[in-house]
Short mmCIF file of C-alpha atoms in Angstrom, two decimals:
data_model
loop_
_atom_site.label_atom_id
_atom_site.label_comp_id
_atom_site.label_asym_id
_atom_site.label_seq_id
_atom_site.Cartn_x
_atom_site.Cartn_y
_atom_site.Cartn_z
CA MET A 584 27.00 27.98 10.25
CA THR A 585 29.83 25.89 8.43
CA ALA A 586 31.49 24.90 11.24
CA MET A 587 29.87 21.92 12.60
CA ALA A 588 30.27 19.12 15.23
CA SER A 589 30.26 16.45 13.29
CA ARG A 590 33.26 18.00 11.03
CA ASN A 591 35.65 15.86 12.70
CA PRO A 592 37.65 14.21 9.99
CA SER A 593 39.06 11.60 12.52
CA ALA A 594 34.95 10.27 12.83
CA ALA A 595 35.42 9.48 9.07
CA THR A 596 35.35 5.80 8.25
CA ASP A 597 37.92 4.99 5.46
CA HIS A 598 34.62 3.97 2.93
CA PRO A 599 31.50 6.47 2.42
CA VAL A 600 28.03 6.19 3.44
CA VAL A 601 26.83 6.21 -0.23
CA ALA A 602 29.13 5.23 -2.76
CA MET A 603 27.41 5.44 -6.85
CA ALA A 604 30.04 4.29 -9.99
CA LYS A 605 29.02 4.86 -13.21
CA VAL A 606 25.55 4.61 -12.74
CA ASN A 607 22.87 5.06 -15.79
CA LYS A 608 19.40 4.75 -15.60
CA HIS A 609 17.14 5.06 -18.47
CA PHE A 610 13.24 5.79 -18.23
CA GLY A 611 12.30 4.38 -21.78
CA ALA A 612 14.18 6.16 -24.17
CA LEU A 613 15.32 8.81 -21.45
CA HIS A 614 18.15 8.49 -20.32
CA VAL A 615 18.03 9.94 -16.45
CA LEU A 616 21.05 9.09 -15.03
CA LYS A 617 24.27 9.22 -16.98
CA ASP A 618 27.47 7.71 -15.67
CA ILE A 619 27.02 9.42 -12.13
CA ASN A 620 29.92 9.17 -9.58
CA LEU A 621 28.97 10.06 -6.44
CA SER A 622 30.73 9.69 -3.20
CA ILE A 623 29.00 10.65 0.50
CA SER A 624 31.49 10.75 3.35
CA LYS A 625 29.97 10.45 6.89
CA GLY A 626 28.25 13.43 8.07
CA GLU A 627 28.22 15.83 5.05
CA VAL A 628 25.45 17.58 4.22
CA VAL A 629 25.27 16.98 -0.19
CA VAL A 630 22.71 19.25 -1.70
CA VAL A 631 21.66 18.53 -5.14
CA ILE A 632 20.26 20.89 -7.43
CA GLY A 633 19.48 21.90 -10.74
CA PRO A 634 16.67 22.54 -13.49
CA SER A 635 13.50 20.18 -13.35
CA GLY A 636 13.69 16.94 -15.42
CA SER A 637 17.63 16.77 -14.43
CA GLY A 638 17.63 13.69 -12.75
CA LYS A 639 18.14 15.12 -9.38
CA SER A 640 14.72 12.88 -7.21
CA THR A 641 15.89 10.16 -9.62
CA LEU A 642 19.53 9.77 -8.44
CA CYS A 643 18.04 10.28 -4.74
CA ARG A 644 16.02 7.62 -5.32
CA THR A 645 18.32 5.53 -6.67
CA ILE A 646 20.00 4.88 -3.39
CA ASN A 647 17.85 2.91 -1.64
CA ARG A 648 16.54 1.40 -4.71
CA LEU A 649 13.06 2.28 -4.84
CA GLU A 650 14.51 3.53 -8.16
CA ALA A 651 16.10 0.17 -10.03
CA ILE A 652 19.22 1.32 -12.20
CA ASP A 653 20.19 -0.44 -14.91
CA SER A 654 24.02 0.17 -14.96
CA GLY A 655 26.95 0.88 -12.43
CA GLU A 656 26.83 0.08 -8.89
CA ILE A 657 25.57 1.90 -5.51
CA ARG A 658 26.92 1.16 -2.68
CA VAL A 659 25.32 2.05 1.17
CA ASP A 660 28.06 1.77 3.91
CA ALA A 661 30.15 -0.22 1.61
CA GLN A 662 27.14 -2.71 0.95
CA LEU A 663 26.11 -3.22 -2.54
CA LEU A 664 22.36 -2.53 -3.34
CA PRO A 665 20.73 -6.08 -3.30
CA GLU A 666 17.91 -7.26 -5.24
CA GLU A 667 14.53 -6.47 -4.30
CA GLY A 668 13.83 -9.04 -0.93
CA LYS A 669 15.14 -9.38 2.74
CA GLU A 670 18.33 -8.23 2.50
CA LEU A 671 16.86 -5.35 0.66
CA ALA A 672 14.55 -4.37 3.57
CA ASN A 673 16.79 -3.90 6.40
CA LEU A 674 19.36 -2.16 3.92
CA ARG A 675 16.18 0.15 2.98
CA ALA A 676 15.81 0.06 6.93
CA ASP A 677 19.65 2.21 7.10
CA VAL A 678 18.30 4.31 5.10
CA GLY A 679 16.00 7.41 5.94
CA MET A 680 13.70 8.83 3.35
CA VAL A 681 11.67 12.10 3.28
CA PHE A 682 9.48 12.49 0.43
CA GLN A 683 8.02 15.46 -1.72
CA SER A 684 4.54 14.89 -0.79
CA PHE A 685 5.04 13.24 2.84
CA ASN A 686 3.71 9.90 2.68
CA LEU A 687 2.46 9.04 6.03
CA PHE A 688 0.63 6.03 6.62
CA ALA A 689 -2.91 7.78 6.15
CA HIS A 690 -4.64 5.48 8.80
CA LYS A 691 -2.17 5.63 11.58
CA THR A 692 -2.16 8.11 14.33
CA ILE A 693 0.93 10.54 13.95
CA LEU A 694 2.53 8.23 16.42
CA GLN A 695 1.95 5.08 15.02
CA ASN A 696 3.19 6.40 12.47
CA VAL A 697 6.58 6.69 13.53
CA THR A 698 6.74 3.67 16.29
CA LEU A 699 5.72 1.42 12.97
CA GLY A 700 9.22 0.74 11.52
CA PRO A 701 11.03 0.50 14.89
CA ILE A 702 8.18 -2.49 16.45
CA LYS A 703 8.05 -4.15 12.62
CA VAL A 704 11.42 -3.86 11.75
CA ARG A 705 13.72 -3.36 14.29
CA LYS A 706 11.73 -5.68 16.68
CA LEU A 707 11.54 -2.85 19.38
CA PRO A 708 8.81 -4.11 22.50
CA LYS A 709 5.67 -1.19 22.20
CA SER A 710 6.83 0.38 24.97
CA GLU A 711 10.23 1.00 23.92
CA ALA A 712 9.36 2.11 20.68
CA ASP A 713 6.30 4.76 21.99
CA TYR A 714 9.49 6.18 24.00
CA LEU A 715 11.21 7.06 21.25
CA GLY A 716 8.59 7.85 18.80
CA ARG A 717 7.72 10.44 21.49
CA ASP A 718 11.19 11.90 22.51
CA LEU A 719 11.42 12.29 18.67
CA LEU A 720 8.23 14.27 17.98
CA ARG A 721 9.17 15.91 20.80
CA ARG A 722 12.79 16.88 18.89
CA VAL A 723 10.30 18.24 15.82
CA GLY A 724 8.18 20.00 17.81
CA ILE A 725 5.08 18.05 17.23
CA GLU A 726 4.78 16.08 20.72
CA ASP A 727 1.18 17.21 21.34
CA GLN A 728 -0.21 16.25 18.04
CA SER A 729 0.95 12.18 18.74
CA ASP A 730 -3.03 10.75 18.34
CA LYS A 731 -4.20 13.19 15.78
CA PHE A 732 -4.20 11.48 11.93
CA PRO A 733 -1.56 12.31 9.62
CA ALA A 734 -4.93 14.70 7.56
CA GLN A 735 -5.12 17.08 10.67
CA LEU A 736 -1.93 18.15 10.38
CA SER A 737 -0.48 21.04 8.06
CA GLY A 738 1.54 20.28 5.62
CA GLY A 739 4.51 21.52 7.55
CA GLN A 740 3.71 19.45 10.06
CA GLN A 741 3.08 16.37 8.65
CA GLN A 742 6.59 16.99 6.83
CA ARG A 743 8.17 16.97 10.54
CA VAL A 744 6.46 13.59 11.10
CA ALA A 745 8.11 12.01 8.19
CA ILE A 746 11.69 13.18 8.96
CA ALA A 747 10.68 11.85 12.73
CA ARG A 748 9.75 8.47 11.10
CA ALA A 749 12.68 8.37 9.01
CA LEU A 750 14.91 9.28 12.67
CA ALA A 751 13.07 6.35 14.19
CA MET A 752 14.58 4.16 12.32
CA LYS A 753 18.17 5.55 13.12
CA PRO A 754 19.31 5.44 9.81
CA LYS A 755 23.11 6.21 8.53
CA VAL A 756 22.08 8.49 5.64
CA MET A 757 18.96 10.19 5.65
CA LEU A 758 17.29 11.16 1.60
CA PHE A 759 15.50 13.74 1.40
CA ASP A 760 13.48 14.22 -2.02
CA GLU A 761 12.44 17.69 -2.70
CA PRO A 762 10.49 18.09 1.22
CA THR A 763 9.47 21.50 0.90
CA SER A 764 8.30 21.49 -2.29
CA ALA A 765 4.99 20.77 -1.57
CA LEU A 766 4.92 23.12 1.40
CA ASP A 767 3.14 26.10 1.33
CA PRO A 768 5.43 29.22 1.86
CA GLU A 769 4.87 29.80 5.30
CA MET A 770 5.66 26.23 6.33
CA VAL A 771 9.14 26.14 4.77
CA ASN A 772 11.20 27.10 7.21
CA GLU A 773 10.18 25.13 10.16
CA VAL A 774 11.08 22.10 7.46
CA LEU A 775 14.62 23.85 6.84
CA ASP A 776 14.42 24.77 10.82
CA VAL A 777 14.62 20.63 11.37
CA MET A 778 16.97 19.17 8.62
CA VAL A 779 19.52 22.29 9.45
CA ASP A 780 19.57 21.35 12.78
CA LEU A 781 20.17 17.24 12.11
CA ALA A 782 22.89 18.32 9.87
CA LYS A 783 24.50 20.37 12.60
CA GLN A 784 24.15 17.16 14.44
CA GLY A 785 26.08 15.02 12.46
CA MET A 786 23.65 13.47 9.93
CA THR A 787 24.64 12.57 7.17
CA MET A 788 22.32 13.94 4.62
CA VAL A 789 21.61 13.87 0.73
CA VAL A 790 19.14 16.49 -0.28
CA VAL A 791 17.56 17.30 -3.27
CA THR A 792 16.17 20.68 -3.22
CA HIS A 793 15.42 23.98 -4.81
CA GLU A 794 16.09 25.86 -0.97
CA MET A 795 19.29 28.03 -2.19
CA GLY A 796 19.14 29.64 1.29
CA PHE A 797 19.12 26.09 3.03
CA ALA A 798 22.05 24.86 0.79
CA ARG A 799 24.11 28.00 1.74
CA LYS A 800 23.16 27.40 5.48
CA ALA A 801 23.79 23.84 6.11
CA ALA A 802 25.61 21.73 3.00
CA ASP A 803 29.28 21.23 2.52
CA ARG A 804 29.04 20.72 -0.77
CA VAL A 805 26.56 21.18 -3.86
CA VAL A 806 25.94 19.36 -6.78
CA PHE A 807 24.56 20.49 -9.66
CA MET A 808 22.84 18.08 -12.13
CA SER A 809 21.28 19.22 -15.56
CA ASP A 810 20.10 16.46 -18.30
CA GLY A 811 20.78 13.56 -16.14
CA GLN A 812 24.66 14.38 -15.69
CA ILE A 813 26.54 15.58 -12.73
CA VAL A 814 27.39 18.69 -13.92
CA GLU A 815 29.43 20.67 -10.91
CA GLU A 816 30.51 19.88 -7.59
CA ASN A 817 31.67 22.39 -5.37
CA THR A 818 31.50 23.88 -1.69
CA PRO A 819 28.06 26.07 -1.78
CA ASP A 820 29.92 29.20 -0.91
CA GLU A 821 32.06 28.68 -4.36
CA PHE A 822 29.22 27.04 -6.20
CA PHE A 823 27.20 30.28 -5.68
CA THR A 824 29.27 32.84 -6.41
CA ASN A 825 31.92 31.37 -8.75
CA PRO A 826 29.93 28.52 -10.48
CA GLN A 827 32.39 27.02 -13.56
CA SER A 828 29.77 25.76 -15.93
CA GLN A 829 27.63 27.31 -18.96
CA ARG A 830 24.75 25.36 -17.96
CA ALA A 831 24.90 26.27 -13.47
CA LYS A 832 25.29 30.00 -14.69
CA ASP A 833 21.89 29.74 -16.64
CA PHE A 834 20.22 27.96 -14.19
CA LEU A 835 21.93 30.24 -10.94
CA SER A 836 20.65 33.75 -13.17
CA LYS A 837 17.48 32.21 -13.43
CA ILE A 838 16.63 31.65 -9.92
CA LEU A 839 18.57 33.99 -7.93
CA GLN A 840 17.30 37.21 -9.99
CA HIS A 841 13.98 37.55 -7.49
CA MET B 904 -50.50 -17.78 3.85
CA ALA B 905 -50.10 -19.73 7.68
CA GLU B 906 -50.95 -23.13 5.77
CA LEU B 907 -48.18 -21.82 3.71
CA PHE B 908 -45.75 -22.19 6.71
CA ALA B 909 -47.07 -24.69 8.04
CA SER B 910 -47.11 -27.44 5.02
CA TYR B 911 -43.38 -26.08 3.63
CA ASP B 912 -40.30 -25.47 5.93
CA ILE B 913 -40.10 -21.90 4.27
CA LEU B 914 -37.82 -20.86 7.65
CA GLY B 915 -35.68 -23.68 7.40
CA ALA B 916 -34.86 -23.07 3.62
CA PHE B 917 -34.06 -19.63 4.37
CA TRP B 918 -31.44 -21.14 7.39
CA VAL B 919 -30.00 -23.42 4.89
CA THR B 920 -29.62 -20.07 2.16
CA ILE B 921 -27.94 -18.32 5.26
CA LEU B 922 -25.45 -21.30 5.93
CA ILE B 923 -24.72 -21.35 2.26
CA THR B 924 -24.15 -17.51 2.37
CA PHE B 925 -22.32 -17.44 4.66
CA TRP B 926 -19.90 -20.24 4.27
CA SER B 927 -19.15 -19.15 0.69
CA ALA B 928 -19.00 -15.38 1.96
CA VAL B 929 -15.72 -16.79 4.37
CA GLY B 930 -14.59 -19.60 1.58
CA ALA B 931 -14.66 -16.11 -1.57
CA MET B 932 -13.31 -13.91 1.24
CA VAL B 933 -10.12 -16.18 1.82
CA LEU B 934 -9.53 -16.95 -1.84
CA GLY B 935 -10.17 -13.58 -3.22
CA THR B 936 -7.79 -12.25 -1.01
CA ILE B 937 -5.10 -15.25 -1.62
CA ALA B 938 -5.96 -13.73 -6.21
CA ALA B 939 -5.15 -10.44 -5.21
CA ILE B 940 -2.58 -10.27 -3.26
CA MET B 941 -0.98 -13.07 -5.84
CA ARG B 942 -2.02 -10.39 -8.53
CA VAL B 943 -0.13 -7.60 -6.86
CA SER B 944 3.22 -9.48 -5.78
CA PRO B 945 5.94 -9.08 -7.68
CA VAL B 946 6.11 -12.19 -8.91
CA ARG B 947 5.38 -12.60 -12.43
CA PRO B 948 4.41 -15.92 -12.28
CA LEU B 949 1.95 -15.46 -9.72
CA GLN B 950 0.45 -12.69 -10.94
CA ILE B 951 -0.41 -14.40 -14.30
CA ALA B 952 -1.85 -17.34 -12.45
CA ALA B 953 -4.37 -15.45 -10.45
CA SER B 954 -5.19 -13.26 -13.53
CA ALA B 955 -6.10 -16.02 -15.64
CA TYR B 956 -7.96 -17.25 -12.16
CA ILE B 957 -10.35 -13.81 -11.98
CA GLU B 958 -10.56 -13.30 -15.77
CA GLY B 959 -11.33 -17.36 -16.24
CA VAL B 960 -13.95 -17.63 -13.42
CA ARG B 961 -15.56 -13.81 -13.40
CA ASN B 962 -16.38 -14.81 -17.00
CA SER B 963 -18.55 -18.08 -16.62
CA PRO B 964 -21.86 -18.12 -16.00
CA LEU B 965 -22.58 -19.07 -12.50
CA THR B 966 -24.78 -22.29 -13.10
CA LEU B 967 -21.42 -23.34 -15.70
CA VAL B 968 -19.37 -23.52 -12.18
CA VAL B 969 -21.81 -25.38 -9.96
CA PHE B 970 -22.23 -27.56 -12.78
CA PHE B 971 -18.54 -27.74 -13.02
CA PHE B 972 -17.89 -28.76 -9.51
CA PHE B 973 -21.11 -30.83 -8.60
CA PHE B 974 -21.89 -33.24 -11.87
CA ALA B 975 -18.47 -32.98 -13.05
CA LEU B 976 -16.08 -33.50 -10.31
CA TYR B 977 -17.91 -35.07 -8.00
CA GLN B 978 -20.51 -36.93 -9.76
CA LEU B 979 -18.56 -37.79 -13.22
CA MET B 980 -15.16 -38.14 -11.15
CA GLY B 981 -16.56 -39.19 -7.99
CA MET B 982 -14.90 -37.02 -6.01
CA THR B 983 -15.88 -36.22 -2.26
CA LEU B 984 -15.14 -33.39 0.40
CA VAL B 985 -16.72 -35.66 3.17
CA ALA B 986 -17.15 -39.73 3.12
CA PRO B 987 -19.05 -40.46 0.04
CA SER B 988 -21.62 -42.53 2.08
CA ALA B 989 -23.23 -39.15 3.47
CA ARG B 990 -26.25 -37.97 2.33
CA SER B 991 -26.03 -36.82 -0.93
CA SER B 992 -27.97 -33.37 -0.06
CA THR B 993 -24.80 -32.93 2.52
CA HIS B 994 -22.82 -33.37 -0.94
CA ALA B 995 -24.94 -30.98 -2.99
CA PHE B 996 -24.35 -28.30 -0.19
CA LEU B 997 -20.92 -28.97 0.05
CA TRP B 998 -19.72 -28.67 -3.30
CA GLY B 999 -22.13 -26.06 -3.87
CA VAL B 1000 -20.48 -23.43 -1.29
CA VAL B 1001 -17.42 -24.52 -2.79
CA ALA B 1002 -18.44 -23.37 -6.62
CA MET B 1003 -20.06 -19.98 -4.43
CA ALA B 1004 -16.76 -19.56 -2.89
CA VAL B 1005 -14.88 -20.07 -5.95
CA TYR B 1006 -17.07 -17.80 -8.11
CA HIS B 1007 -17.11 -15.16 -5.96
CA SER B 1008 -13.60 -15.26 -5.15
CA ALA B 1009 -12.94 -13.59 -8.48
CA PHE B 1010 -15.42 -10.87 -7.54
CA VAL B 1011 -13.93 -10.28 -4.15
CA ALA B 1012 -10.15 -10.17 -5.41
CA GLU B 1013 -11.50 -7.48 -8.35
CA ALA B 1014 -13.21 -5.58 -5.30
CA LEU B 1015 -9.49 -6.21 -3.21
CA GLN B 1016 -8.21 -4.59 -6.40
CA SER B 1017 -9.75 -1.45 -6.73
CA GLY B 1018 -9.59 -0.86 -2.71
CA ILE B 1019 -5.43 -1.24 -3.52
CA ASN B 1020 -5.51 1.18 -6.41
CA THR B 1021 -7.42 3.60 -4.29
CA VAL B 1022 -3.87 3.24 -1.71
CA PRO B 1023 -1.13 5.82 -3.53
CA THR B 1024 1.66 5.01 -4.51
CA GLY B 1025 3.67 6.88 -1.93
CA GLN B 1026 2.19 4.58 0.66
CA ALA B 1027 3.69 1.73 0.01
CA GLU B 1028 7.31 3.43 -1.31
CA ALA B 1029 6.71 4.49 2.09
CA ALA B 1030 6.00 1.75 3.75
CA ARG B 1031 9.27 -0.46 1.91
CA ALA B 1032 11.41 2.80 2.61
CA ILE B 1033 10.68 2.29 6.60
CA GLY B 1034 12.52 -1.57 5.77
CA LEU B 1035 9.14 -3.20 5.15
CA ASP B 1036 9.02 -6.19 2.92
CA PHE B 1037 6.44 -7.20 0.79
CA THR B 1038 4.64 -9.23 3.03
CA GLN B 1039 4.69 -6.07 6.23
CA SER B 1040 3.73 -3.52 3.61
CA LEU B 1041 0.82 -5.30 2.39
CA ARG B 1042 -0.64 -6.22 5.69
CA GLU B 1043 0.17 -2.84 8.36
CA VAL B 1044 -0.21 -0.48 5.55
CA ILE B 1045 -1.84 -1.28 1.96
CA LEU B 1046 -4.26 -3.89 3.24
CA PRO B 1047 -5.59 -2.09 5.84
CA GLN B 1048 -6.43 0.89 3.54
CA ALA B 1049 -7.09 -0.92 0.24
CA LEU B 1050 -9.88 -2.63 2.51
CA ARG B 1051 -11.44 0.58 3.33
CA GLY B 1052 -11.71 1.33 -0.60
CA ALA B 1053 -13.25 -2.17 -1.06
CA VAL B 1054 -16.30 -2.32 1.16
CA SER B 1055 -18.93 -0.73 -0.98
CA PRO B 1056 -17.58 -2.85 -3.95
CA LEU B 1057 -17.55 -6.02 -1.78
CA GLY B 1058 -20.55 -5.08 0.00
CA SER B 1059 -22.33 -5.56 -3.76
CA THR B 1060 -21.02 -8.33 -4.17
CA MET B 1061 -22.20 -9.58 -0.86
CA ILE B 1062 -25.48 -8.86 -1.86
CA ALA B 1063 -25.14 -10.73 -4.88
CA LEU B 1064 -23.73 -13.54 -3.62
CA THR B 1065 -26.88 -14.39 -1.18
CA LYS B 1066 -29.50 -14.10 -3.89
CA ASN B 1067 -26.91 -16.41 -5.98
CA THR B 1068 -27.43 -19.13 -3.74
CA THR B 1069 -30.39 -19.37 -5.52
CA VAL B 1070 -28.82 -21.24 -8.30
CA LEU B 1071 -28.01 -23.83 -6.15
CA ALA B 1072 -31.68 -25.34 -6.71
CA THR B 1073 -30.23 -26.43 -9.39
CA ILE B 1074 -28.33 -29.29 -8.01
CA GLY B 1075 -30.78 -29.73 -5.20
CA VAL B 1076 -29.59 -27.65 -2.15
CA ALA B 1077 -32.82 -27.23 0.02
CA GLU B 1078 -32.14 -22.87 -0.39
CA ALA B 1079 -35.19 -21.05 -0.77
CA SER B 1080 -35.82 -20.94 -3.74
CA ASP B 1081 -36.02 -25.15 -3.82
CA VAL B 1082 -39.02 -25.02 -1.35
CA MET B 1083 -40.18 -22.14 -3.50
CA ARG B 1084 -40.29 -24.05 -6.90
CA THR B 1085 -41.51 -27.49 -4.80
CA MET B 1086 -44.84 -24.73 -3.53
CA ILE B 1087 -45.56 -23.35 -6.88
CA GLU B 1088 -45.83 -26.79 -8.35
CA PHE B 1089 -48.32 -28.06 -5.40
CA ARG B 1090 -50.11 -24.51 -4.54
CA PRO B 1091 -50.31 -22.39 -7.85
CA ASP B 1092 -53.55 -20.77 -6.78
CA LEU B 1093 -50.89 -19.37 -4.04
CA LEU B 1094 -48.34 -18.35 -6.51
CA TYR B 1095 -48.46 -14.40 -5.60
CA VAL B 1096 -48.16 -15.22 -1.48
CA ILE B 1097 -45.35 -17.55 -2.74
CA PHE B 1098 -43.60 -14.50 -4.57
CA LEU B 1099 -44.09 -12.27 -1.80
CA ILE B 1100 -42.87 -14.48 0.89
CA MET B 1101 -39.66 -14.82 -1.33
CA ALA B 1102 -39.50 -11.39 -2.36
CA PHE B 1103 -39.73 -10.20 1.59
CA GLY B 1104 -37.59 -13.16 2.75
CA PHE B 1105 -34.47 -11.69 0.08
CA VAL B 1106 -35.08 -8.61 1.25
CA VAL B 1107 -34.69 -9.23 5.54
CA LEU B 1108 -31.05 -10.76 4.14
CA THR B 1109 -29.65 -8.47 1.73
CA LEU B 1110 -31.24 -5.01 3.05
CA PRO B 1111 -29.23 -5.30 6.21
CA MET B 1112 -26.35 -6.31 4.50
CA GLY B 1113 -26.25 -3.15 2.23
CA MET B 1114 -26.69 -1.34 5.05
CA ALA B 1115 -23.87 -2.49 6.89
CA PHE B 1116 -21.28 -2.61 4.96
CA THR B 1117 -22.64 1.31 3.84
CA ALA B 1118 -22.19 2.34 6.95
CA LEU B 1119 -18.91 0.75 7.48
CA SER B 1120 -17.55 2.10 4.79
CA LYS B 1121 -18.46 5.58 5.94
CA ARG B 1122 -16.89 4.65 9.60
CA LEU B 1123 -13.03 3.62 7.47
CA VAL B 1124 -13.04 6.37 5.21
CA VAL B 1125 -9.42 7.46 5.23
CA ARG B 1126 -9.03 11.22 4.94
CA ARG B 1127 -6.15 12.29 2.52
#
């Protein structure tokens, strides 16, 4: 599992896919991101973990500017995040996002959910978008549900559709904001399996999650956050067996007991 | 009763009511949608302008709005919507429709906004995350769902609009209540019959409207 097809160093471009430098963000008096520096290379799978309220979701959401930052800079594929507007919309099209609560478009069918972006943003003809959409739905194992509406699907199925919807834009990086936290336990694995496959295929991924199994299995790097700071960064093996900071040790002792 | 229908153009008057209702509703929908979109837009001056418009209009009495357009703009300042030589009833009809459209647009905007509030923020975030811009998000994701949530309050607004057309009798538009006033003046002996005819006429107009909106809101319900 550790040797992945994408781990070819020559494939790496000279700039990181995501580069965050001295990023700060406040929610009122709360300092949620403190001087965050993080760089993610092409094909890398970075898992962000930490106690709730540590700022990991916010960090994820700043990368496509669903949350604006107060200071510092964020670059995606070397391009500085623009202000709200057409340019930002274009950049967001290149950044896939999967939400905790799926957020499938409730009034559109499964297939329409996947093809909306390709048709409206990429200007693909409908027939081509449908072909692409069905192909992606097949990849995530939901091809036979394509004419249903989101509410008719289980949580696990909805989240797989959400992944297909993001993939339909052929993103440079995929952001996962606690993708399995809202799922019933028996549905977690079907979503994680899709994510592991994606990782194997070389997708650049930022994954905020509590699934330590996924981190061990698919991550190249674990980023541990606490109180708005990146406290520790390491390979999954090193991090889980030999955490350096006291806060990481405390956190791991709490979650790995059971 | 037959003699009332023979001597007064009751059906014609109700036809005028229908025309006012239709055109005012169209105008109110257009203006109200624009106001609602301005209010949810990310541009602060547009938000403020829309809020001022909605609150200002919504809190003014309808009679005042009608008088403003008809007496202030038309009679005092001489502003006209068609050639000044047109019949005065045409001027009254057109300004009446404008006043009705403006007045009810504030309620349409409120209804749409309450519909927009029923759409979870995650829908807008997902729309932005796949690269849709503000207009596309609104058109493809937010408004279609908002409209479903807004159908019931929109129905109430449209029923109110239908009945509010009677205010236009004050500026001499020959709609249903205008002919009612004339009939009462000349045939006070038939007062109750006249009332019944009028009430029945409006029920015939508004009851199917309400039923249609209820059916629509049931059919369009968004499952989450």
